[in-house]
Amino acid sequence: VWTDGSYYSRLVSVEASRVAPRLINSGGNVAVSQILADGTGLGIEQGSKSELWRIDLQASRREPEEVRNIPWTDNRPHVSPDGRSLAFVTNRNGPTQIWVSLLDGSQPRVLVSSVPPFDRYGDRTVVDSISWSPDGKWIAVLTEPGVGHGVNDARLFLVPAAGGRLRVLVELCSQVRDSTQWAEDSQSVFVSKEDEQYKANYFRVDISNGTQTPVEVVPISPYDLTLLPSDAEQPHL
């Protein structure tokens, strides 16, 4: 059984029996694939190692510095504007939640205990991105139904960074490949909506009342900024 980002195995008798299936491993991300003749189980541990790094852009030599390891349960990290805190998605408690901690991982706390389901798609909701407002008071959370390719539906939520009620800001918009963009005054965010031909239209959304104002986008030709390492991804300005 795979659920909430972890593997669990249950042993079931092939004989007709009223004995309930029993859990043969819990905790750890281990998938038991075979029960051997001697009664032992053969399994594979699923996992990966991630690390948080930073670079001092004011230093004469811009050498990357390792901050700490990131547990395999955590993803979508986003640093607060003051550089002291980190918001991230985690399955540490089982269900998908959003936590906030200091940059070094200390003082973790649950910010969102349960991510709301995405309507008819049930409880397979995926957190697409997290982003702090420039003033550090709000965190925007973009979710998607997690149903695979061809569905770009998304929903945008707001939650106070200090803790509080999660509220819907935009009921239906489109997924983004980077975190939600904020206006410099922290009073509005920008979202896109794709039509049936997958053409994107952009809107400025007032966070106080949800009012959406169309934004005219002037296309420009792409140009190279700099070369990135082959394993680099998700650059953010």
PDB file of C-alpha atoms in Angstrom:
ATOM      1  CA  VAL A   1       0.000   0.000   0.000  1.00  0.00           C
ATOM      2  CA  TRP A   2       1.373   3.422  -0.967  1.00  0.00           C
ATOM      3  CA  THR A   3      -0.207   6.372   0.772  1.00  0.00           C
ATOM      4  CA  ASP A   4       0.725   9.880   1.897  1.00  0.00           C
ATOM      5  CA  GLY A   5       4.183   9.562   0.371  1.00  0.00           C
ATOM      6  CA  SER A   6       5.152   6.345   2.231  1.00  0.00           C
ATOM      7  CA  TYR A   7       5.077   2.618   1.587  1.00  0.00           C
ATOM      8  CA  TYR A   8       3.372   0.177   3.939  1.00  0.00           C
ATOM      9  CA  SER A   9       3.054  -3.587   3.552  1.00  0.00           C
ATOM     10  CA  ARG A  10       0.248  -5.794   4.839  1.00  0.00           C
ATOM     11  CA  LEU A  11       0.412  -9.581   5.082  1.00  0.00           C
ATOM     12  CA  VAL A  12      -2.755 -11.326   3.922  1.00  0.00           C
ATOM     13  CA  SER A  13      -3.484 -15.082   4.157  1.00  0.00           C
ATOM     14  CA  VAL A  14      -4.450 -16.874   0.935  1.00  0.00           C
ATOM     15  CA  GLU A  15      -6.737 -19.100   2.969  1.00  0.00           C
ATOM     16  CA  ALA A  16     -10.304 -18.089   3.651  1.00  0.00           C
ATOM     17  CA  SER A  17      -9.981 -16.467   7.032  1.00  0.00           C
ATOM     18  CA  ARG A  18     -11.552 -13.806   9.165  1.00  0.00           C
ATOM     19  CA  VAL A  19      -8.143 -12.763  10.439  1.00  0.00           C
ATOM     20  CA  ALA A  20      -7.537  -9.167   9.458  1.00  0.00           C
ATOM     21  CA  PRO A  21      -4.473  -8.402   7.315  1.00  0.00           C
ATOM     22  CA  ARG A  22      -1.597  -7.348   9.538  1.00  0.00           C
ATOM     23  CA  LEU A  23       0.904  -4.620   9.024  1.00  0.00           C
ATOM     24  CA  ILE A  24       4.386  -6.112   8.625  1.00  0.00           C
ATOM     25  CA  ASN A  25       6.308  -2.882   8.448  1.00  0.00           C
ATOM     26  CA  SER A  26       5.582   0.658   9.519  1.00  0.00           C
ATOM     27  CA  GLY A  27       7.646   3.784   9.388  1.00  0.00           C
ATOM     28  CA  GLY A  28      10.414   4.217   6.868  1.00  0.00           C
ATOM     29  CA  ASN A  29       9.817   4.296   3.133  1.00  0.00           C
ATOM     30  CA  VAL A  30      10.223   0.536   2.510  1.00  0.00           C
ATOM     31  CA  ALA A  31       8.280  -1.457  -0.094  1.00  0.00           C
ATOM     32  CA  VAL A  32       8.243  -5.182   0.764  1.00  0.00           C
ATOM     33  CA  SER A  33       8.159  -7.002  -2.582  1.00  0.00           C
ATOM     34  CA  GLN A  34       8.510 -10.661  -1.585  1.00  0.00           C
ATOM     35  CA  ILE A  35       8.032 -12.941   1.425  1.00  0.00           C
ATOM     36  CA  LEU A  36      10.785 -15.574   1.356  1.00  0.00           C
ATOM     37  CA  ALA A  37      10.455 -19.245   2.308  1.00  0.00           C
ATOM     38  CA  ASP A  38      12.134 -18.702   5.679  1.00  0.00           C
ATOM     39  CA  GLY A  39       9.514 -16.119   6.621  1.00  0.00           C
ATOM     40  CA  THR A  40      11.662 -13.037   6.083  1.00  0.00           C
ATOM     41  CA  GLY A  41      10.667 -10.188   3.816  1.00  0.00           C
ATOM     42  CA  LEU A  42      12.565  -8.701   0.896  1.00  0.00           C
ATOM     43  CA  GLY A  43      12.079  -4.997   0.343  1.00  0.00           C
ATOM     44  CA  ILE A  44      13.474  -1.859  -1.217  1.00  0.00           C
ATOM     45  CA  GLU A  45      13.844   1.449   0.576  1.00  0.00           C
ATOM     46  CA  GLN A  46      12.709   4.419  -1.489  1.00  0.00           C
ATOM     47  CA  GLY A  47      14.368   7.730  -0.738  1.00  0.00           C
ATOM     48  CA  SER A  48      16.641  10.523  -1.855  1.00  0.00           C
ATOM     49  CA  LYS A  49      19.079  12.953  -0.306  1.00  0.00           C
ATOM     50  CA  SER A  50      18.492  16.672  -0.679  1.00  0.00           C
ATOM     51  CA  GLU A  51      20.436  19.608   0.728  1.00  0.00           C
ATOM     52  CA  LEU A  52      19.811  23.304   1.186  1.00  0.00           C
ATOM     53  CA  TRP A  53      22.587  25.598  -0.065  1.00  0.00           C
ATOM     54  CA  ARG A  54      23.074  29.353  -0.221  1.00  0.00           C
ATOM     55  CA  ILE A  55      25.427  31.743  -1.991  1.00  0.00           C
ATOM     56  CA  ASP A  56      26.499  35.178  -0.750  1.00  0.00           C
ATOM     57  CA  LEU A  57      25.995  37.400  -3.792  1.00  0.00           C
ATOM     58  CA  GLN A  58      27.903  40.252  -2.137  1.00  0.00           C
ATOM     59  CA  ALA A  59      31.073  38.211  -1.601  1.00  0.00           C
ATOM     60  CA  SER A  60      34.019  38.537  -3.962  1.00  0.00           C
ATOM     61  CA  ARG A  61      34.051  34.766  -4.382  1.00  0.00           C
ATOM     62  CA  ARG A  62      30.542  33.395  -4.744  1.00  0.00           C
ATOM     63  CA  GLU A  63      31.112  29.959  -3.290  1.00  0.00           C
ATOM     64  CA  PRO A  64      28.056  27.857  -2.385  1.00  0.00           C
ATOM     65  CA  GLU A  65      27.658  27.084   1.317  1.00  0.00           C
ATOM     66  CA  GLU A  66      25.750  24.082   2.596  1.00  0.00           C
ATOM     67  CA  VAL A  67      23.078  25.049   5.138  1.00  0.00           C
ATOM     68  CA  ARG A  68      21.668  21.635   6.104  1.00  0.00           C
ATOM     69  CA  ASN A  69      20.204  18.386   4.847  1.00  0.00           C
ATOM     70  CA  ILE A  70      16.578  18.323   3.736  1.00  0.00           C
ATOM     71  CA  PRO A  71      14.574  15.211   4.814  1.00  0.00           C
ATOM     72  CA  TRP A  72      13.066  13.215   1.959  1.00  0.00           C
ATOM     73  CA  THR A  73       9.619  14.022   3.372  1.00  0.00           C
ATOM     74  CA  ASP A  74      10.057  17.763   2.662  1.00  0.00           C
ATOM     75  CA  ASN A  75       9.748  19.588  -0.664  1.00  0.00           C
ATOM     76  CA  ARG A  76       8.774  22.913  -2.266  1.00  0.00           C
ATOM     77  CA  PRO A  77      10.904  24.993   0.148  1.00  0.00           C
ATOM     78  CA  HIS A  78      10.583  28.786  -0.033  1.00  0.00           C
ATOM     79  CA  VAL A  79      12.646  31.193   2.066  1.00  0.00           C
ATOM     80  CA  SER A  80      11.059  34.187   3.799  1.00  0.00           C
ATOM     81  CA  PRO A  81      12.050  37.700   2.616  1.00  0.00           C
ATOM     82  CA  ASP A  82      14.240  38.259   5.691  1.00  0.00           C
ATOM     83  CA  GLY A  83      16.101  35.000   5.023  1.00  0.00           C
ATOM     84  CA  ARG A  84      15.387  33.600   8.499  1.00  0.00           C
ATOM     85  CA  SER A  85      12.503  31.185   7.900  1.00  0.00           C
ATOM     86  CA  LEU A  86      11.544  28.447   5.499  1.00  0.00           C
ATOM     87  CA  ALA A  87       8.064  27.339   4.415  1.00  0.00           C
ATOM     88  CA  PHE A  88       7.768  23.871   2.888  1.00  0.00           C
ATOM     89  CA  VAL A  89       5.455  20.979   2.095  1.00  0.00           C
ATOM     90  CA  THR A  90       5.962  17.863   4.188  1.00  0.00           C
ATOM     91  CA  ASN A  91       4.576  14.383   4.885  1.00  0.00           C
ATOM     92  CA  ARG A  92       6.350  14.039   8.247  1.00  0.00           C
ATOM     93  CA  ASN A  93       3.035  13.416  10.021  1.00  0.00           C
ATOM     94  CA  GLY A  94       1.571  11.269   7.220  1.00  0.00           C
ATOM     95  CA  PRO A  95      -0.874  13.598   5.397  1.00  0.00           C
ATOM     96  CA  THR A  96       0.392  16.450   3.269  1.00  0.00           C
ATOM     97  CA  GLN A  97       0.892  19.565   5.380  1.00  0.00           C
ATOM     98  CA  ILE A  98       2.650  22.934   5.132  1.00  0.00           C
ATOM     99  CA  TRP A  99       5.181  23.747   7.824  1.00  0.00           C
ATOM    100  CA  VAL A 100       7.377  26.725   8.713  1.00  0.00           C
ATOM    101  CA  SER A 101      10.747  26.499  10.463  1.00  0.00           C
ATOM    102  CA  LEU A 102      13.864  28.559  10.890  1.00  0.00           C
ATOM    103  CA  LEU A 103      16.372  28.233   8.055  1.00  0.00           C
ATOM    104  CA  ASP A 104      18.480  25.762  10.045  1.00  0.00           C
ATOM    105  CA  GLY A 105      15.424  23.520  10.542  1.00  0.00           C
ATOM    106  CA  SER A 106      14.832  24.400  14.192  1.00  0.00           C
ATOM    107  CA  GLN A 107      11.495  25.493  15.689  1.00  0.00           C
ATOM    108  CA  PRO A 108       9.291  23.691  13.126  1.00  0.00           C
ATOM    109  CA  ARG A 109       5.557  24.338  13.332  1.00  0.00           C
ATOM    110  CA  VAL A 110       2.516  23.266  11.338  1.00  0.00           C
ATOM    111  CA  LEU A 111       1.093  26.144   9.311  1.00  0.00           C
ATOM    112  CA  VAL A 112      -1.537  24.212   7.318  1.00  0.00           C
ATOM    113  CA  SER A 113      -2.570  20.905   8.880  1.00  0.00           C
ATOM    114  CA  SER A 114      -4.618  19.680   5.926  1.00  0.00           C
ATOM    115  CA  VAL A 115      -4.557  20.681   2.257  1.00  0.00           C
ATOM    116  CA  PRO A 116      -8.184  20.921   0.985  1.00  0.00           C
ATOM    117  CA  PRO A 117      -9.229  18.404  -1.712  1.00  0.00           C
ATOM    118  CA  PHE A 118      -9.628  19.620  -5.264  1.00  0.00           C
ATOM    119  CA  ASP A 119     -13.373  19.112  -5.800  1.00  0.00           C
ATOM    120  CA  ARG A 120     -14.280  16.022  -7.837  1.00  0.00           C
ATOM    121  CA  TYR A 121     -10.663  14.877  -7.970  1.00  0.00           C
ATOM    122  CA  GLY A 122     -10.835  13.779  -4.339  1.00  0.00           C
ATOM    123  CA  ASP A 123      -7.915  13.894  -1.940  1.00  0.00           C
ATOM    124  CA  ARG A 124      -5.026  13.603  -4.422  1.00  0.00           C
ATOM    125  CA  THR A 125      -4.464  17.346  -4.233  1.00  0.00           C
ATOM    126  CA  VAL A 126      -0.835  18.387  -4.849  1.00  0.00           C
ATOM    127  CA  VAL A 127       0.799  21.585  -3.586  1.00  0.00           C
ATOM    128  CA  ASP A 128       2.243  23.161  -6.718  1.00  0.00           C
ATOM    129  CA  SER A 129       4.101  26.076  -5.116  1.00  0.00           C
ATOM    130  CA  ILE A 130       4.552  28.196  -1.978  1.00  0.00           C
ATOM    131  CA  SER A 131       5.618  31.833  -1.901  1.00  0.00           C
ATOM    132  CA  TRP A 132       5.997  34.517   0.784  1.00  0.00           C
ATOM    133  CA  SER A 133       4.727  38.044   0.314  1.00  0.00           C
ATOM    134  CA  PRO A 134       7.533  40.655   0.174  1.00  0.00           C
ATOM    135  CA  ASP A 135       6.501  42.009   3.598  1.00  0.00           C
ATOM    136  CA  GLY A 136       6.651  38.489   5.085  1.00  0.00           C
ATOM    137  CA  LYS A 137       3.056  38.603   6.381  1.00  0.00           C
ATOM    138  CA  TRP A 138       1.394  36.201   3.953  1.00  0.00           C
ATOM    139  CA  ILE A 139       2.102  32.889   2.252  1.00  0.00           C
ATOM    140  CA  ALA A 140       0.444  32.008  -1.054  1.00  0.00           C
ATOM    141  CA  VAL A 141      -0.256  28.317  -1.684  1.00  0.00           C
ATOM    142  CA  LEU A 142      -1.081  27.053  -5.168  1.00  0.00           C
ATOM    143  CA  THR A 143      -2.626  23.570  -5.389  1.00  0.00           C
ATOM    144  CA  GLU A 144      -3.448  21.295  -8.309  1.00  0.00           C
ATOM    145  CA  PRO A 145      -5.605  18.145  -8.656  1.00  0.00           C
ATOM    146  CA  GLY A 146      -2.655  15.842  -9.355  1.00  0.00           C
ATOM    147  CA  VAL A 147      -4.334  13.923 -12.163  1.00  0.00           C
ATOM    148  CA  GLY A 148      -1.505  13.926 -14.687  1.00  0.00           C
ATOM    149  CA  HIS A 149      -0.862  15.634 -18.007  1.00  0.00           C
ATOM    150  CA  GLY A 150      -3.477  17.766 -19.728  1.00  0.00           C
ATOM    151  CA  VAL A 151      -5.084  19.235 -16.604  1.00  0.00           C
ATOM    152  CA  ASN A 152      -3.667  22.645 -15.703  1.00  0.00           C
ATOM    153  CA  ASP A 153      -6.350  23.592 -13.175  1.00  0.00           C
ATOM    154  CA  ALA A 154      -5.091  25.180  -9.983  1.00  0.00           C
ATOM    155  CA  ARG A 155      -6.469  26.938  -6.921  1.00  0.00           C
ATOM    156  CA  LEU A 156      -4.738  29.732  -5.019  1.00  0.00           C
ATOM    157  CA  PHE A 157      -4.937  30.035  -1.221  1.00  0.00           C
ATOM    158  CA  LEU A 158      -3.628  32.588   1.263  1.00  0.00           C
ATOM    159  CA  VAL A 159      -2.611  31.944   4.864  1.00  0.00           C
ATOM    160  CA  PRO A 160      -1.029  34.346   7.397  1.00  0.00           C
ATOM    161  CA  ALA A 161       2.649  33.476   7.827  1.00  0.00           C
ATOM    162  CA  ALA A 162       2.219  33.758  11.609  1.00  0.00           C
ATOM    163  CA  GLY A 163      -0.592  31.184  11.486  1.00  0.00           C
ATOM    164  CA  GLY A 164      -4.305  31.430  10.911  1.00  0.00           C
ATOM    165  CA  ARG A 165      -7.125  30.493   8.587  1.00  0.00           C
ATOM    166  CA  LEU A 166      -6.406  29.214   5.087  1.00  0.00           C
ATOM    167  CA  ARG A 167      -8.690  30.989   2.617  1.00  0.00           C
ATOM    168  CA  VAL A 168      -9.307  30.676  -1.111  1.00  0.00           C
ATOM    169  CA  LEU A 169      -8.136  33.705  -3.085  1.00  0.00           C
ATOM    170  CA  VAL A 170      -8.638  32.408  -6.653  1.00  0.00           C
ATOM    171  CA  GLU A 171     -11.029  29.492  -7.134  1.00  0.00           C
ATOM    172  CA  LEU A 172      -9.745  28.511 -10.573  1.00  0.00           C
ATOM    173  CA  CYS A 173      -6.508  29.512 -12.299  1.00  0.00           C
ATOM    174  CA  SER A 174      -3.619  27.710 -14.010  1.00  0.00           C
ATOM    175  CA  GLN A 175      -0.562  25.934 -12.666  1.00  0.00           C
ATOM    176  CA  VAL A 176       2.810  27.696 -12.671  1.00  0.00           C
ATOM    177  CA  ARG A 177       6.299  26.301 -12.986  1.00  0.00           C
ATOM    178  CA  ASP A 178       7.647  28.698 -10.378  1.00  0.00           C
ATOM    179  CA  SER A 179       6.237  30.215  -7.211  1.00  0.00           C
ATOM    180  CA  THR A 180       3.315  32.649  -7.370  1.00  0.00           C
ATOM    181  CA  GLN A 181       4.507  36.176  -8.136  1.00  0.00           C
ATOM    182  CA  TRP A 182       3.716  39.003  -5.717  1.00  0.00           C
ATOM    183  CA  ALA A 183       3.478  42.736  -6.340  1.00  0.00           C
ATOM    184  CA  GLU A 184       6.164  44.708  -4.511  1.00  0.00           C
ATOM    185  CA  ASP A 185       3.650  46.244  -2.102  1.00  0.00           C
ATOM    186  CA  SER A 186       2.362  42.780  -1.026  1.00  0.00           C
ATOM    187  CA  GLN A 187      -1.216  43.858  -1.746  1.00  0.00           C
ATOM    188  CA  SER A 188      -1.745  41.710  -4.823  1.00  0.00           C
ATOM    189  CA  VAL A 189      -0.516  38.625  -6.662  1.00  0.00           C
ATOM    190  CA  PHE A 190      -0.394  37.657 -10.323  1.00  0.00           C
ATOM    191  CA  VAL A 191      -2.068  34.556 -11.772  1.00  0.00           C
ATOM    192  CA  SER A 192      -2.587  33.126 -15.228  1.00  0.00           C
ATOM    193  CA  LYS A 193      -5.607  31.424 -16.758  1.00  0.00           C
ATOM    194  CA  GLU A 194      -5.403  29.278 -19.865  1.00  0.00           C
ATOM    195  CA  ASP A 195      -8.254  29.099 -22.376  1.00  0.00           C
ATOM    196  CA  GLU A 196      -9.260  26.031 -24.409  1.00  0.00           C
ATOM    197  CA  GLN A 197      -6.385  26.692 -26.832  1.00  0.00           C
ATOM    198  CA  TYR A 198      -3.920  26.842 -23.895  1.00  0.00           C
ATOM    199  CA  LYS A 199      -3.374  30.571 -24.417  1.00  0.00           C
ATOM    200  CA  ALA A 200      -2.508  32.226 -21.100  1.00  0.00           C
ATOM    201  CA  ASN A 201      -4.219  35.381 -19.874  1.00  0.00           C
ATOM    202  CA  TYR A 202      -2.814  37.188 -16.844  1.00  0.00           C
ATOM    203  CA  PHE A 203      -4.545  38.902 -13.919  1.00  0.00           C
ATOM    204  CA  ARG A 204      -3.582  40.979 -10.898  1.00  0.00           C
ATOM    205  CA  VAL A 205      -5.541  39.770  -7.841  1.00  0.00           C
ATOM    206  CA  ASP A 206      -6.196  42.028  -4.851  1.00  0.00           C
ATOM    207  CA  ILE A 207      -5.539  39.905  -1.730  1.00  0.00           C
ATOM    208  CA  SER A 208      -8.040  41.902   0.373  1.00  0.00           C
ATOM    209  CA  ASN A 209     -11.116  41.164  -1.742  1.00  0.00           C
ATOM    210  CA  GLY A 210     -10.065  38.845  -4.572  1.00  0.00           C
ATOM    211  CA  THR A 211     -10.770  41.381  -7.331  1.00  0.00           C
ATOM    212  CA  GLN A 212      -9.096  40.305 -10.578  1.00  0.00           C
ATOM    213  CA  THR A 213      -7.783  42.909 -13.016  1.00  0.00           C
ATOM    214  CA  PRO A 214      -6.550  41.830 -16.480  1.00  0.00           C
ATOM    215  CA  VAL A 215      -2.893  42.547 -17.153  1.00  0.00           C
ATOM    216  CA  GLU A 216      -1.642  43.263 -20.664  1.00  0.00           C
ATOM    217  CA  VAL A 217       1.515  41.321 -21.429  1.00  0.00           C
ATOM    218  CA  VAL A 218       3.950  42.753 -23.973  1.00  0.00           C
ATOM    219  CA  PRO A 219       5.882  39.865 -25.570  1.00  0.00           C
ATOM    220  CA  ILE A 220       9.648  40.170 -25.901  1.00  0.00           C
ATOM    221  CA  SER A 221      12.152  37.931 -27.586  1.00  0.00           C
ATOM    222  CA  PRO A 222      13.991  35.585 -25.204  1.00  0.00           C
ATOM    223  CA  TYR A 223      17.694  36.079 -24.678  1.00  0.00           C
ATOM    224  CA  ASP A 224      20.422  34.323 -22.708  1.00  0.00           C
ATOM    225  CA  LEU A 225      21.182  35.641 -19.226  1.00  0.00           C
ATOM    226  CA  THR A 226      23.850  33.176 -18.191  1.00  0.00           C
ATOM    227  CA  LEU A 227      24.794  29.541 -18.486  1.00  0.00           C
ATOM    228  CA  LEU A 228      23.478  27.283 -15.734  1.00  0.00           C
ATOM    229  CA  PRO A 229      24.846  23.903 -14.604  1.00  0.00           C
ATOM    230  CA  SER A 230      23.150  20.936 -16.235  1.00  0.00           C
ATOM    231  CA  ASP A 231      21.474  19.932 -12.967  1.00  0.00           C
ATOM    232  CA  ALA A 232      20.143  23.428 -12.112  1.00  0.00           C
ATOM    233  CA  GLU A 233      16.421  24.077 -12.081  1.00  0.00           C
ATOM    234  CA  GLN A 234      13.757  26.539 -10.907  1.00  0.00           C
ATOM    235  CA  PRO A 235      15.749  29.802 -11.054  1.00  0.00           C
ATOM    236  CA  HIS A 236      14.059  32.671  -9.215  1.00  0.00           C
ATOM    237  CA  LEU A 237      14.626  36.412  -9.609  1.00  0.00           C
TER     238      LEU A 237
END
